[in-house]
């Protein structure tokens, strides 16, 4: 038995943490790559970071990395900053303290406190790597603690759905960006493309796994295949879709709802599309359209989840 | 009186106690001659073997533990919604087994009488007809709920959870300062303090045989189960106003300790006078609501229409006997500060017994003679607004300015029923670790009394500390802290 509101909170804890982790990694990777660029000393262009994070570029864009970090990592007035995501995750966790284990709460709370302390210390904006690493590690630790200390029941399944739904749509959106701006348009093989592709894989924590699979020979269709269709890599869209489908099925069983509800069907279709997808077809056809389709599926699953379990009409649930 | 330690050479030499001033209040640790009381010898030994830097380190460990556990309260009137830890003092407050037995008997007697009183007031009103308690006092009480008149309360248990505030007077006697009969808070701090104590000072704890308190959650659950109207496996929930409430941590804590859902008003709904919670598998019936929401906000249809914290229709479901609410609606009349003065008479009336724990002498400003006395002695007395709690709306005569006294004089004359006055008590003092010294600070004691199948009190309670030197106000909202409370076993 799980309160609808609690399911909602659990779902958003992991969505926000997934966002925080993704944003932290993207910022870390972009700042690192930026140091290797060809261009004027100190001439940073942050537009790509903002679009990679699906953030709106501020009216007065930051002029140096420290200012960027202040606004995208620490600034609580920016609802899309890493600190805001962590704060939102903690806020949701605070409302379900009786549902999650104390260990989970303490880790999330201490991540929040460490991040706050890092901001107070004030020395990290100019050298942000350690703070971003702290966030990524904190999220990993939270996930490990969750798996180790919480019963893998209905509540746990909502944490899974939130995390993998966020991951699937963020990865798809990230690829979309590369398809749209042409850096995945064709095998260029130039230095610039190579750096961009390394950036893409590192931003999804996928570079090492990719190299083990295909060697360090970076190719456009291999990258697309790895990020979209790989069945074993936990950050590929297909992997995420499989987990979403499995968790939704678990929820269906645990709540005694009939199988084949809308959320189940959409998730099954998304998973099947990826299971039987062919990378050459995707790339030759219309890759942008393909990844945008994935994002659409994700938002349909989100609404169906709400309609079935969280915001269902009362009339439908009253005893006859 | 000479310094409390002068008679003990080794002690006098201790840096830790170098600024310990005895004062006129009862000292929980030292007797009038300055010697540690027998049950504090072990504590003294341990302290003499510990240095200030060590204690500072323990203090830091304890503070960190509270912070990472998120054991915090929200400060009202602070836009940031700042969460603060409730200051914790390292040193335990120790109560002997025989002292505790008296407290326990007295609290049981008091809660029994108060429940009989509430039933009577909301039904026949015999005590009012007999003239023992003035009818006017009830009618004029802000917490009287007409809606409860004639409503059958399951097993006649109105107050299932009480948090009675006790203070120790100069002669060492415990007296009742306030009965908290609506939604008493603080029990989570009692439990958390013990957890931290056992981690930070295990050696000291091991020197004593301290009565355990960790079963409070089970005891509360058993109490709430006893209140369930009919069903055999009742579903119980804790109702919280939400994450913005200052005691939110406690609500979540208790729900976790009991293994029951923590709900907000928006999670519940009433249909055909039955209360349901909205779950992922549909609506589930609720039998007992342990509510941490005030009467006023409980049901927008019955009480404040602007409340979003409550559940529309809850009162009707309650009156229909389909759900129990703990504490019952309308218990606030019994902890009105003016009604307080009548509790000894209430005990005599229903039980035919003398009160085991006394009240503090109280002047009701509604009485002309008493009012005159209060107005003339404002600089000596503590004046309290009857409906307030949390240390708000108080005048502490000896610590007040002429302007504040004038303000209260005007307020009292304008609305005498709203004020009572009591002599300024010298609350007992207990050694506390302040900065890097041990100094005495005033304390009170709030034991938690549970009334279900029988009356249960986990041994001890929350000892609150007025951390500001000389202050008598122990409330968390007013610079108070707390310490672990040990009841020794025989």
Short mmCIF file of C-alpha atoms in Angstrom, two decimals, chain A residues 1-7 90-91 94-100 102 105-106 109-110 113 154 158 254-257 308-314 317-319, chain B residues 66-72 74 83 240 243-245 248-249 252-253 255-256 260-264 266-269 271 276-284:
data_model
loop_
_atom_site.label_atom_id
_atom_site.label_comp_id
_atom_site.label_asym_id
_atom_site.label_seq_id
_atom_site.Cartn_x
_atom_site.Cartn_y
_atom_site.Cartn_z
CA UNK A 1 0.00 0.00 0.00
CA UNK A 2 1.47 3.31 -1.03
CA UNK A 3 -0.01 6.79 -0.89
CA UNK A 4 -0.33 8.38 -4.31
CA UNK A 5 1.47 11.47 -3.06
CA UNK A 6 4.33 9.33 -1.78
CA UNK A 7 4.65 7.62 -5.16
CA UNK A 90 15.82 16.47 -0.81
CA UNK A 91 12.56 18.36 -0.48
CA UNK A 94 11.79 14.95 3.33
CA UNK A 95 8.14 14.35 2.61
CA UNK A 96 8.55 10.59 2.44
CA UNK A 97 10.94 10.01 5.29
CA UNK A 98 8.72 7.28 6.64
CA UNK A 99 8.92 5.43 3.31
CA UNK A 100 12.62 5.57 2.52
CA UNK A 102 17.18 6.42 7.19
CA UNK A 105 17.75 10.11 3.79
CA UNK A 106 21.04 10.72 5.57
CA UNK A 109 20.75 15.18 3.29
CA UNK A 110 24.50 15.09 3.64
CA UNK A 113 24.82 19.90 3.18
CA UNK A 154 6.34 -0.67 -5.08
CA UNK A 158 8.76 4.44 -8.62
CA UNK A 254 1.82 -4.85 -6.84
CA UNK A 255 -1.17 -2.55 -7.10
CA UNK A 256 -3.44 -5.26 -8.49
CA UNK A 257 -4.31 -3.07 -11.44
CA UNK A 308 -3.20 5.50 -13.39
CA UNK A 309 -1.64 5.86 -9.95
CA UNK A 310 -1.35 9.42 -8.72
CA UNK A 311 -3.99 11.73 -10.10
CA UNK A 312 -6.77 9.32 -11.01
CA UNK A 313 -10.32 10.70 -10.78
CA UNK A 314 -11.88 9.94 -7.39
CA UNK A 317 -12.11 4.70 -7.33
CA UNK A 318 -15.09 4.99 -5.00
CA UNK A 319 -16.76 1.82 -3.76
CA UNK B 66 21.56 15.85 14.47
CA UNK B 67 22.30 17.84 11.33
CA UNK B 68 22.89 14.90 8.97
CA UNK B 69 19.89 13.08 10.37
CA UNK B 70 17.91 16.22 9.58
CA UNK B 71 16.61 16.45 13.15
CA UNK B 72 15.69 20.06 12.76
CA UNK B 74 11.64 25.23 11.12
CA UNK B 83 15.97 24.58 9.45
CA UNK B 240 0.66 16.30 9.41
CA UNK B 243 6.72 19.78 5.43
CA UNK B 244 6.53 23.47 6.35
CA UNK B 245 5.37 22.75 9.91
CA UNK B 248 7.44 18.06 10.62
CA UNK B 249 10.50 16.02 11.50
CA UNK B 252 7.67 11.73 9.92
CA UNK B 253 9.70 10.21 12.74
CA UNK B 255 5.10 7.51 11.36
CA UNK B 256 8.35 5.66 10.68
CA UNK B 260 2.17 3.73 9.40
CA UNK B 261 1.64 6.21 6.56
CA UNK B 262 2.29 9.89 7.11
CA UNK B 263 -0.53 11.70 5.37
CA UNK B 264 -1.42 15.29 4.60
CA UNK B 266 -4.80 16.29 0.51
CA UNK B 267 -4.12 12.55 0.78
CA UNK B 268 -7.45 11.96 2.52
CA UNK B 269 -11.05 12.28 1.48
CA UNK B 271 -17.19 9.73 1.17
CA UNK B 276 -10.21 7.16 2.75
CA UNK B 277 -6.63 7.73 1.73
CA UNK B 278 -5.68 7.94 -1.89
CA UNK B 279 -3.16 5.21 -2.73
CA UNK B 280 -1.65 3.93 -5.93
CA UNK B 281 -3.95 0.92 -5.71
CA UNK B 282 -7.10 2.98 -5.20
CA UNK B 283 -8.80 4.30 -2.09
CA UNK B 284 -8.06 2.68 1.28
#
